[in-house]
Short mmCIF file of C-alpha atoms and ligand atoms in Angstrom, two decimals:
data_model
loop_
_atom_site.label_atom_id
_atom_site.label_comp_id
_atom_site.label_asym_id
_atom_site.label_seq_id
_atom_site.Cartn_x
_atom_site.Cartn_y
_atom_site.Cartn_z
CA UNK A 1 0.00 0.00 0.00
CA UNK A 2 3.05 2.39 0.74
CA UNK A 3 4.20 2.16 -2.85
CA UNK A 4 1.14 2.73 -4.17
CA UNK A 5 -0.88 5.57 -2.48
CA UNK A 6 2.39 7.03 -0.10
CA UNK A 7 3.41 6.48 3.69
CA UNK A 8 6.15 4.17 5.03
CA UNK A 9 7.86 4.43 8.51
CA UNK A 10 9.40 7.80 8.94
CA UNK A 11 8.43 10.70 6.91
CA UNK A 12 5.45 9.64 4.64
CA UNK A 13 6.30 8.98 1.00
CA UNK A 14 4.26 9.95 -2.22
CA UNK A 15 3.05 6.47 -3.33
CA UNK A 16 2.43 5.93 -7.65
CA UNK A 17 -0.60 7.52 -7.71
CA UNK A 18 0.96 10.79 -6.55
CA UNK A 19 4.25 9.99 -9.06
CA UNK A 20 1.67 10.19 -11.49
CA UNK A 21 0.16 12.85 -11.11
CA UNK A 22 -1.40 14.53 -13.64
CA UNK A 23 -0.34 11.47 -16.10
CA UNK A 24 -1.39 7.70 -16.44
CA UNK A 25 -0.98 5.53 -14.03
CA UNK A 26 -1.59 1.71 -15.15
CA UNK A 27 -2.18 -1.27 -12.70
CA UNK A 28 -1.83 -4.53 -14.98
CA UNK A 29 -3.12 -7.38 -13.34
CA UNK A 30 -4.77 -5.32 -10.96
CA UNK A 31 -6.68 -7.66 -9.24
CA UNK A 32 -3.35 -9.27 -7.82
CA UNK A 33 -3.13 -6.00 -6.01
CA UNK A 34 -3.77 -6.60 -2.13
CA UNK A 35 -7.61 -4.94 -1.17
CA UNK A 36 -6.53 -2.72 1.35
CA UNK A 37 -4.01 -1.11 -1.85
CA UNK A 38 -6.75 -0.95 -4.29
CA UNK A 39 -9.78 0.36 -1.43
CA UNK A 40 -7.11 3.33 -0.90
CA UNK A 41 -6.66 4.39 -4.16
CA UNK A 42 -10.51 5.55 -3.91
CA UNK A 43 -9.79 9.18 -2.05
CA UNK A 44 -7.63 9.95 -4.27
CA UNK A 45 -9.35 9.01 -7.35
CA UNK A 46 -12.39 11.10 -5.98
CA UNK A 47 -10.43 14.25 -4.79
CA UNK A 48 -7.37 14.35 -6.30
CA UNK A 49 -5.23 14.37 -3.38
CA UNK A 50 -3.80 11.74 -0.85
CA UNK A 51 -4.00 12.31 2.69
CA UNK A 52 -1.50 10.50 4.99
CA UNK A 53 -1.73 10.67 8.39
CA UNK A 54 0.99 10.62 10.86
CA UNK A 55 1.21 10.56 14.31
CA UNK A 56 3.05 13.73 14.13
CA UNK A 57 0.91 15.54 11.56
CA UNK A 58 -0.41 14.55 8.47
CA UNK A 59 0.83 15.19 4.93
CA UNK A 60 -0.73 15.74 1.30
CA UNK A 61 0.22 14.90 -2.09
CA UNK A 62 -1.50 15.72 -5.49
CA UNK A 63 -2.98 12.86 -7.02
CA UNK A 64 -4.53 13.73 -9.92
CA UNK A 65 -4.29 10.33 -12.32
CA UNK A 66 -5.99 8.70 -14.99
CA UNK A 67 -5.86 5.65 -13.48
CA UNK A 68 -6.08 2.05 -15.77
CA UNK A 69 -7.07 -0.84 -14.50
CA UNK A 70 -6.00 -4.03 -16.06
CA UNK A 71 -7.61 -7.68 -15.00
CA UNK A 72 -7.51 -10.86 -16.58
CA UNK A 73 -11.27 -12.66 -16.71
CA UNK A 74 -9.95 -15.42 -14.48
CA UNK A 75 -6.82 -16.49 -12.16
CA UNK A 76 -5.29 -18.43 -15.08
CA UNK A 77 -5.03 -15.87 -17.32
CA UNK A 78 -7.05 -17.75 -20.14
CA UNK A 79 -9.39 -16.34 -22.23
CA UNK A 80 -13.25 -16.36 -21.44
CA UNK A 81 -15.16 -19.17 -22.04
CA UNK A 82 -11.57 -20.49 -23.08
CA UNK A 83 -11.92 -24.68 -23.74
CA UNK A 84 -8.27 -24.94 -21.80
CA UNK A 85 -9.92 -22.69 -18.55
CA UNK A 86 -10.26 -25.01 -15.73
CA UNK A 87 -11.56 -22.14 -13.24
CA UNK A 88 -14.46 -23.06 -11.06
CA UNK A 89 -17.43 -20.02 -11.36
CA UNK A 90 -17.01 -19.19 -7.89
CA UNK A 91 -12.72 -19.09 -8.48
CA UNK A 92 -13.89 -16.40 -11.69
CA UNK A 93 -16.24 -14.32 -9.48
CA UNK A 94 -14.24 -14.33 -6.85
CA UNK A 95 -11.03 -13.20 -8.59
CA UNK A 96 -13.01 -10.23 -10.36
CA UNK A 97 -14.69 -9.65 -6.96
CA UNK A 98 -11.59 -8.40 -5.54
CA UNK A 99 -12.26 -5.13 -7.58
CA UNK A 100 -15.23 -3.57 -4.92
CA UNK A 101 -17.98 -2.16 -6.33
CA UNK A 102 -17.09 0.82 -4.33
CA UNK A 103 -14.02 1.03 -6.82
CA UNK A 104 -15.50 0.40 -9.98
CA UNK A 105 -18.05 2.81 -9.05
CA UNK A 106 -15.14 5.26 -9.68
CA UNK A 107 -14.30 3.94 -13.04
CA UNK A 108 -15.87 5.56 -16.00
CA UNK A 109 -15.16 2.84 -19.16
CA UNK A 110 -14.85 -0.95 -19.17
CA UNK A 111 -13.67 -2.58 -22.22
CA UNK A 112 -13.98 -6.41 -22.53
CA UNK A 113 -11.07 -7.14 -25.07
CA UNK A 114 -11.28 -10.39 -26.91
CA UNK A 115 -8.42 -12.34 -27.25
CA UNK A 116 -6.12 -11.73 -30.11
CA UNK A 117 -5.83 -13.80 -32.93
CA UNK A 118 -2.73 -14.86 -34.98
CA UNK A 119 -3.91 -13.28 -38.20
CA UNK A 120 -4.57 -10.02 -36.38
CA UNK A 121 -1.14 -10.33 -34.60
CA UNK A 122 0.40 -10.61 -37.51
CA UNK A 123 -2.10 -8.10 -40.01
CA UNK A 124 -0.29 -4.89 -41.06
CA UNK A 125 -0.75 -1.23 -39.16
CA UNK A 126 -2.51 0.15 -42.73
CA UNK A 127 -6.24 0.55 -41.89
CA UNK A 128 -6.04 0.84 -38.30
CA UNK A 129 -6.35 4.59 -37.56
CA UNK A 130 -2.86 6.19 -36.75
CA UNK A 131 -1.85 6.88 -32.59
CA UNK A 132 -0.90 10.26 -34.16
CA UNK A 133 -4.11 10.93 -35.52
CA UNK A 134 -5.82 9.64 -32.51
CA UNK A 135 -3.89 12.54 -30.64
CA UNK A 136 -5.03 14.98 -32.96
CA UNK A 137 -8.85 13.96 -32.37
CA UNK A 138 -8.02 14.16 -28.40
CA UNK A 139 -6.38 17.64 -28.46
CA UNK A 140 -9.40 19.17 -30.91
CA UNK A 141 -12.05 17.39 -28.37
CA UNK A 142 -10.09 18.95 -24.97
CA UNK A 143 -9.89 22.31 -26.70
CA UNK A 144 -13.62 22.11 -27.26
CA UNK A 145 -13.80 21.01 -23.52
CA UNK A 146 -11.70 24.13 -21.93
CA UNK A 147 -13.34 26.65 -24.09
CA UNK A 148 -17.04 25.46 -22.46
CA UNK A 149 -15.89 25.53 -19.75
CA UNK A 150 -13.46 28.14 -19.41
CA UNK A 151 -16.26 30.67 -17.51
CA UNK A 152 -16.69 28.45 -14.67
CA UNK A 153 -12.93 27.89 -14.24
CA UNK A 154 -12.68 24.49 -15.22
CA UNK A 155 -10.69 22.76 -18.55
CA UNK A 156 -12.02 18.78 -18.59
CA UNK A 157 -15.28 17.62 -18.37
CA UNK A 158 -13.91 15.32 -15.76
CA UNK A 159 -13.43 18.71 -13.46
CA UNK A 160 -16.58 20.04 -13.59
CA UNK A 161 -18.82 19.56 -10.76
CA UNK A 162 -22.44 17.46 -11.10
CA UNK A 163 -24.18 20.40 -9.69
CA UNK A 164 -23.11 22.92 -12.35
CA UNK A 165 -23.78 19.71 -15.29
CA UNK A 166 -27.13 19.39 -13.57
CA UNK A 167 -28.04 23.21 -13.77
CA UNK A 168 -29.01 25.09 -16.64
CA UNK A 169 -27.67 25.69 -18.93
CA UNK A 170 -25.63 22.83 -19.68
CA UNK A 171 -28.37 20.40 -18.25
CA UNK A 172 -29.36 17.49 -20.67
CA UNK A 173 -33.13 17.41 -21.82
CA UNK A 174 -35.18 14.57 -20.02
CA UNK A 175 -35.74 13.07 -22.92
CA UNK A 176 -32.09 12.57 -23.47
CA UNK A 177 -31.18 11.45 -19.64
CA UNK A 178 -34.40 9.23 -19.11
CA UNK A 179 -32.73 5.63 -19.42
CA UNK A 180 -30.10 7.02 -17.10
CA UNK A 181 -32.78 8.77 -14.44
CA UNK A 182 -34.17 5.04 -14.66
CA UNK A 183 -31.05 3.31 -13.45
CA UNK A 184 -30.92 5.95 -10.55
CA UNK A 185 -34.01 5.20 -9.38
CA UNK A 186 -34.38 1.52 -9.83
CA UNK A 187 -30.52 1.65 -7.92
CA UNK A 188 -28.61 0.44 -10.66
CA UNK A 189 -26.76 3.29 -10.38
CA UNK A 190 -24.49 5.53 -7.83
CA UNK A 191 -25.64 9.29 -7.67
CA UNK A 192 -21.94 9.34 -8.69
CA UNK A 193 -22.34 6.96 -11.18
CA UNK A 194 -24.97 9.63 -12.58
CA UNK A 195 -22.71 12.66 -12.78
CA UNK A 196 -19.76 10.33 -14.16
CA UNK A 197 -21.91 9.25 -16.62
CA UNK A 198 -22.94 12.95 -18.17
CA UNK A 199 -19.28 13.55 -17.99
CA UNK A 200 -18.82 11.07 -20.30
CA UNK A 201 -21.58 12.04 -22.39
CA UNK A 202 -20.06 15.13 -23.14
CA UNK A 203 -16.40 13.46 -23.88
CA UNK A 204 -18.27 11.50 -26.70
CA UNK A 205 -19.69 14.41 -27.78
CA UNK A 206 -16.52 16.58 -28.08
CA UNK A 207 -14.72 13.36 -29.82
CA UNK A 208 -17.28 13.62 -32.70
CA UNK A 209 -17.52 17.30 -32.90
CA UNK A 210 -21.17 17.86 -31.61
CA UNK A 211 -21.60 21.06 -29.18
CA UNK A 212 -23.91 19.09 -26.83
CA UNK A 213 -24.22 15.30 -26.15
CA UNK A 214 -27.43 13.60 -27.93
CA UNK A 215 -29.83 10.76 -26.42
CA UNK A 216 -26.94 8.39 -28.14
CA UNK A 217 -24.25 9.88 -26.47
CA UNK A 218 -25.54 9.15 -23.13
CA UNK A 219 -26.48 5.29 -24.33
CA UNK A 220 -22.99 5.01 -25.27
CA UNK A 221 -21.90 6.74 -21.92
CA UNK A 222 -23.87 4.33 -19.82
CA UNK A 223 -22.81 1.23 -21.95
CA UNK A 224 -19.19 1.94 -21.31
CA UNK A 225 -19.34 2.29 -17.93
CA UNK A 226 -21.18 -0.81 -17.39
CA UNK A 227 -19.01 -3.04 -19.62
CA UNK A 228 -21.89 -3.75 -21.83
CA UNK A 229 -20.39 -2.45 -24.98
CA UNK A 230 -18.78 -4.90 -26.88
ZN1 ZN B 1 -9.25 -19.79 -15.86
#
């Protein structure tokens, strides 16, 4: 736990997740990670800062990451539904398991990846889209996000509070929010999970050049946070 969110004996330490501040920071195998490590990285993902205390005084450190989780669908590393998995359904569950809901409810996109396949291994870069112009997509859609923004002080649509996305007039019609309002009341979904969700919304949007996120954006939103998209 030291390592990753700070402390040690002594004067406390910055842990990873304050190394990377402001950048990436990428846990593969992540549920290998103890649960005490991975239940502390939740204060900072939610305020950006780590707290340490100390019997002498406590001590803060930024923490502002992106932070990737990695996981494999089972303990053995194989595939799912893999014919050479010999994992029990409880050994599965419980291996995911050890990422809390209280975590994931801080985690805006799952991907399920597939397992590659030889001929994609070895198919040329040609008509996959460039990193480079991927970059160039990102920086147009952050731009958008900073100039929006800019009058309440704010640059990402990760940084802006759910209050002001909830207010006029950046609020989302009903029409637009109702399968999400419908999760929040049936319990599906965190308050959190709301606001995270609208965030997200508006990401999509600025990635395909729309000023305001449509009914789609928000299906999309709410499919990537749940792991349904495939
Ligand atoms: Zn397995």
């Amino acid at each position: 736990m030291p390592s990753l969110v700070g402390g040690g004996s002594g004067l406390a330490r910055p842990g990873a997740v304050s190394l990377a501040h402001r950048g990436v920071l990428f846990l593969d195998e992540a549920p290998e990670f103890s649960k005490g490590a991975l239940e502390a990285l939740r204060q900072p993902l939610e305020h950006g800062r780590v707290q340490l205390a100390r019997s002498r005084g406590g001590t803060e450190y930024p923490a502002l990451t992106q932070l990737v989780l990695a996981a494999n669908p089972c303990p053995c590393a194989k595939p799912a539904g893999d014919a050479y998995c010999e994992c029990s359904p409880l050994a599965r569950r419980r291996y995911l398991g050890r990422l809390s809901g209280p975590l994931l409810d801080r985690i805006d996109v799952q991907v399920q990846l597939p397992a590659v396949r030889a001929a994609e291994l070895m198919a040329g870069e040609g008509d996959r889209e460039s990193s480079a112009a991927v970059a160039r997509r990102v920086a147009t859609a952050r731009d958008a996000a900073a100039e929006r923004w800019a009058g309440l002080g704010h640059r990402l649509n990760g940084q802006v509070p759910g209050p002001d996305l909830r207010r006029p007039p950046w609020r989302l019609p009903g029409s637009d929010t109702a399968e999400l309002r419908a999760r929040l009341d049936s319990g599906s979904l965190s308050a959190r999970g709301f606001d995270r969700v609208i965030r997200l919304a508006w990401t999509i949007a600025d990635l395909d050049g729309r000023s305001r996120p449509v009914r789609d954006d928000v299906l999309e939103a709410i499919q990537l946070r749940t792991g349904d998209a495939t």
